[in-house]
């Protein structure tokens, strides 16, 4: 992991972002103190709809009325009720 200053990031942002896109990770410093990291975003995982349907088919059914009643029992929806 490379450390670069805020000034380096400002002056060479295009080059730095190209490097990040290629997998490089940077620690950004201000006045010599590390303040953050610049890293590539994680790759998204695509899950086909057919796989989601297959997985959901094995889940237990949800009783939505009971689910709502359970939520109401533990969450006070009245902001003025003291």
mmCIF file of the C-alpha atoms, coordinates in Angstrom:
data_MODEL
# 
_entry.id   MODEL 
# 
loop_
_atom_site.group_PDB 
_atom_site.id 
_atom_site.type_symbol 
_atom_site.label_atom_id 
_atom_site.label_alt_id 
_atom_site.label_comp_id 
_atom_site.label_asym_id 
_atom_site.label_entity_id 
_atom_site.label_seq_id 
_atom_site.pdbx_PDB_ins_code 
_atom_site.Cartn_x 
_atom_site.Cartn_y 
_atom_site.Cartn_z 
_atom_site.occupancy 
_atom_site.B_iso_or_equiv 
_atom_site.pdbx_formal_charge 
_atom_site.auth_seq_id 
_atom_site.auth_comp_id 
_atom_site.auth_asym_id 
_atom_site.auth_atom_id 
_atom_site.pdbx_PDB_model_num 
ATOM 1  C CA . UNK A 1 1  ? 0.000   0.000   0.000   1.00 0.00 ? 1  UNK A CA 1 
ATOM 2  C CA . UNK A 1 2  ? 1.392   3.373   -0.997  1.00 0.00 ? 2  UNK A CA 1 
ATOM 3  C CA . UNK A 1 3  ? 0.991   6.562   1.010   1.00 0.00 ? 3  UNK A CA 1 
ATOM 4  C CA . UNK A 1 4  ? 0.310   9.787   -0.855  1.00 0.00 ? 4  UNK A CA 1 
ATOM 5  C CA . UNK A 1 5  ? -0.409  13.288  0.340   1.00 0.00 ? 5  UNK A CA 1 
ATOM 6  C CA . UNK A 1 6  ? -3.585  15.235  -0.197  1.00 0.00 ? 6  UNK A CA 1 
ATOM 7  C CA . UNK A 1 7  ? -1.593  17.438  -2.571  1.00 0.00 ? 7  UNK A CA 1 
ATOM 8  C CA . UNK A 1 8  ? -0.446  14.410  -4.614  1.00 0.00 ? 8  UNK A CA 1 
ATOM 9  C CA . UNK A 1 9  ? -4.047  13.254  -4.910  1.00 0.00 ? 9  UNK A CA 1 
ATOM 10 C CA . UNK A 1 10 ? -5.165  16.701  -6.052  1.00 0.00 ? 10 UNK A CA 1 
ATOM 11 C CA . UNK A 1 11 ? -2.343  17.137  -8.565  1.00 0.00 ? 11 UNK A CA 1 
ATOM 12 C CA . UNK A 1 12 ? -2.260  13.588  -9.984  1.00 0.00 ? 12 UNK A CA 1 
ATOM 13 C CA . UNK A 1 13 ? -5.842  12.413  -9.493  1.00 0.00 ? 13 UNK A CA 1 
ATOM 14 C CA . UNK A 1 14 ? -6.178  10.956  -12.995 1.00 0.00 ? 14 UNK A CA 1 
ATOM 15 C CA . UNK A 1 15 ? -3.012  8.873   -12.705 1.00 0.00 ? 15 UNK A CA 1 
ATOM 16 C CA . UNK A 1 16 ? -3.895  7.776   -9.173  1.00 0.00 ? 16 UNK A CA 1 
ATOM 17 C CA . UNK A 1 17 ? -7.432  6.753   -10.135 1.00 0.00 ? 17 UNK A CA 1 
ATOM 18 C CA . UNK A 1 18 ? -6.035  4.746   -13.053 1.00 0.00 ? 18 UNK A CA 1 
ATOM 19 C CA . UNK A 1 19 ? -3.795  2.921   -10.570 1.00 0.00 ? 19 UNK A CA 1 
ATOM 20 C CA . UNK A 1 20 ? -6.722  2.338   -8.190  1.00 0.00 ? 20 UNK A CA 1 
ATOM 21 C CA . UNK A 1 21 ? -8.764  0.955   -11.061 1.00 0.00 ? 21 UNK A CA 1 
ATOM 22 C CA . UNK A 1 22 ? -5.858  -1.427  -11.735 1.00 0.00 ? 22 UNK A CA 1 
ATOM 23 C CA . UNK A 1 23 ? -5.963  -2.631  -8.108  1.00 0.00 ? 23 UNK A CA 1 
ATOM 24 C CA . UNK A 1 24 ? -3.597  -0.275  -6.265  1.00 0.00 ? 24 UNK A CA 1 
ATOM 25 C CA . UNK A 1 25 ? -4.496  0.844   -2.730  1.00 0.00 ? 25 UNK A CA 1 
ATOM 26 C CA . UNK A 1 26 ? -3.412  4.214   -1.352  1.00 0.00 ? 26 UNK A CA 1 
ATOM 27 C CA . UNK A 1 27 ? -3.347  5.720   2.115   1.00 0.00 ? 27 UNK A CA 1 
ATOM 28 C CA . UNK A 1 28 ? -4.092  9.437   1.886   1.00 0.00 ? 28 UNK A CA 1 
ATOM 29 C CA . UNK A 1 29 ? -2.294  11.698  4.348   1.00 0.00 ? 29 UNK A CA 1 
ATOM 30 C CA . UNK A 1 30 ? -2.766  15.313  5.356   1.00 0.00 ? 30 UNK A CA 1 
ATOM 31 C CA . UNK A 1 31 ? 0.105   17.086  7.092   1.00 0.00 ? 31 UNK A CA 1 
ATOM 32 C CA . UNK A 1 32 ? 1.844   13.717  7.386   1.00 0.00 ? 32 UNK A CA 1 
ATOM 33 C CA . UNK A 1 33 ? -1.075  12.081  9.215   1.00 0.00 ? 33 UNK A CA 1 
ATOM 34 C CA . UNK A 1 34 ? -3.036  9.241   7.542   1.00 0.00 ? 34 UNK A CA 1 
ATOM 35 C CA . UNK A 1 35 ? -6.671  10.262  7.098   1.00 0.00 ? 35 UNK A CA 1 
ATOM 36 C CA . UNK A 1 36 ? -8.155  7.687   4.726   1.00 0.00 ? 36 UNK A CA 1 
ATOM 37 C CA . UNK A 1 37 ? -7.731  4.997   2.134   1.00 0.00 ? 37 UNK A CA 1 
ATOM 38 C CA . UNK A 1 38 ? -8.438  4.969   -1.564  1.00 0.00 ? 38 UNK A CA 1 
ATOM 39 C CA . UNK A 1 39 ? -9.082  1.484   -2.884  1.00 0.00 ? 39 UNK A CA 1 
ATOM 40 C CA . UNK A 1 40 ? -10.936 -0.221  -5.715  1.00 0.00 ? 40 UNK A CA 1 
ATOM 41 C CA . UNK A 1 41 ? -14.560 -1.056  -5.056  1.00 0.00 ? 41 UNK A CA 1 
ATOM 42 C CA . UNK A 1 42 ? -15.303 -4.744  -4.638  1.00 0.00 ? 42 UNK A CA 1 
ATOM 43 C CA . UNK A 1 43 ? -16.549 -6.582  -7.653  1.00 0.00 ? 43 UNK A CA 1 
ATOM 44 C CA . UNK A 1 44 ? -20.273 -7.183  -7.683  1.00 0.00 ? 44 UNK A CA 1 
ATOM 45 C CA . UNK A 1 45 ? -21.410 -10.760 -7.667  1.00 0.00 ? 45 UNK A CA 1 
ATOM 46 C CA . UNK A 1 46 ? -24.134 -11.559 -10.146 1.00 0.00 ? 46 UNK A CA 1 
ATOM 47 C CA . UNK A 1 47 ? -26.679 -14.099 -8.984  1.00 0.00 ? 47 UNK A CA 1 
ATOM 48 C CA . UNK A 1 48 ? -28.981 -15.372 -11.724 1.00 0.00 ? 48 UNK A CA 1 
ATOM 49 C CA . UNK A 1 49 ? -32.712 -14.966 -11.076 1.00 0.00 ? 49 UNK A CA 1 
ATOM 50 C CA . UNK A 1 50 ? -33.209 -18.723 -11.487 1.00 0.00 ? 50 UNK A CA 1 
ATOM 51 C CA . UNK A 1 51 ? -30.825 -19.352 -8.586  1.00 0.00 ? 51 UNK A CA 1 
ATOM 52 C CA . UNK A 1 52 ? -32.704 -16.873 -6.376  1.00 0.00 ? 52 UNK A CA 1 
ATOM 53 C CA . UNK A 1 53 ? -35.998 -18.571 -7.211  1.00 0.00 ? 53 UNK A CA 1 
ATOM 54 C CA . UNK A 1 54 ? -34.513 -22.005 -6.396  1.00 0.00 ? 54 UNK A CA 1 
ATOM 55 C CA . UNK A 1 55 ? -33.158 -20.731 -3.081  1.00 0.00 ? 55 UNK A CA 1 
ATOM 56 C CA . UNK A 1 56 ? -36.394 -18.977 -2.122  1.00 0.00 ? 56 UNK A CA 1 
ATOM 57 C CA . UNK A 1 57 ? -38.379 -22.139 -2.847  1.00 0.00 ? 57 UNK A CA 1 
ATOM 58 C CA . UNK A 1 58 ? -36.711 -23.811 0.161   1.00 0.00 ? 58 UNK A CA 1 
ATOM 59 C CA . UNK A 1 59 ? -37.436 -20.996 2.613   1.00 0.00 ? 59 UNK A CA 1 
ATOM 60 C CA . UNK A 1 60 ? -40.254 -21.389 5.108   1.00 0.00 ? 60 UNK A CA 1 
ATOM 61 C CA . UNK A 1 61 ? -43.449 -19.446 4.373   1.00 0.00 ? 61 UNK A CA 1 
ATOM 62 C CA . UNK A 1 62 ? -43.902 -16.119 6.131   1.00 0.00 ? 62 UNK A CA 1 
ATOM 63 C CA . UNK A 1 63 ? -47.125 -15.285 7.942   1.00 0.00 ? 63 UNK A CA 1 
ATOM 64 C CA . UNK A 1 64 ? -47.085 -11.532 7.268   1.00 0.00 ? 64 UNK A CA 1 
ATOM 65 C CA . UNK A 1 65 ? -49.877 -10.750 9.736   1.00 0.00 ? 65 UNK A CA 1 
ATOM 66 C CA . UNK A 1 66 ? -47.985 -12.527 12.517  1.00 0.00 ? 66 UNK A CA 1 
ATOM 67 C CA . UNK A 1 67 ? -44.720 -10.867 11.432  1.00 0.00 ? 67 UNK A CA 1 
ATOM 68 C CA . UNK A 1 68 ? -46.356 -7.429  11.632  1.00 0.00 ? 68 UNK A CA 1 
ATOM 69 C CA . UNK A 1 69 ? -47.879 -8.256  15.028  1.00 0.00 ? 69 UNK A CA 1 
ATOM 70 C CA . UNK A 1 70 ? -44.461 -9.331  16.318  1.00 0.00 ? 70 UNK A CA 1 
ATOM 71 C CA . UNK A 1 71 ? -42.928 -6.070  15.092  1.00 0.00 ? 71 UNK A CA 1 
ATOM 72 C CA . UNK A 1 72 ? -45.701 -4.008  16.653  1.00 0.00 ? 72 UNK A CA 1 
ATOM 73 C CA . UNK A 1 73 ? -45.149 -5.815  19.952  1.00 0.00 ? 73 UNK A CA 1 
ATOM 74 C CA . UNK A 1 74 ? -41.498 -4.763  20.167  1.00 0.00 ? 74 UNK A CA 1 
ATOM 75 C CA . UNK A 1 75 ? -41.457 -1.425  18.316  1.00 0.00 ? 75 UNK A CA 1 
ATOM 76 C CA . UNK A 1 76 ? -43.396 1.554   19.641  1.00 0.00 ? 76 UNK A CA 1 
ATOM 77 C CA . UNK A 1 77 ? -44.729 3.388   16.580  1.00 0.00 ? 77 UNK A CA 1 
ATOM 78 C CA . UNK A 1 78 ? -46.158 6.305   18.577  1.00 0.00 ? 78 UNK A CA 1 
ATOM 79 C CA . UNK A 1 79 ? -43.485 9.033   18.830  1.00 0.00 ? 79 UNK A CA 1 
ATOM 80 C CA . UNK A 1 80 ? -45.580 10.986  21.373  1.00 0.00 ? 80 UNK A CA 1 
ATOM 81 C CA . UNK A 1 81 ? -46.289 8.086   23.730  1.00 0.00 ? 81 UNK A CA 1 
ATOM 82 C CA . UNK A 1 82 ? -44.158 8.673   26.824  1.00 0.00 ? 82 UNK A CA 1 
# 
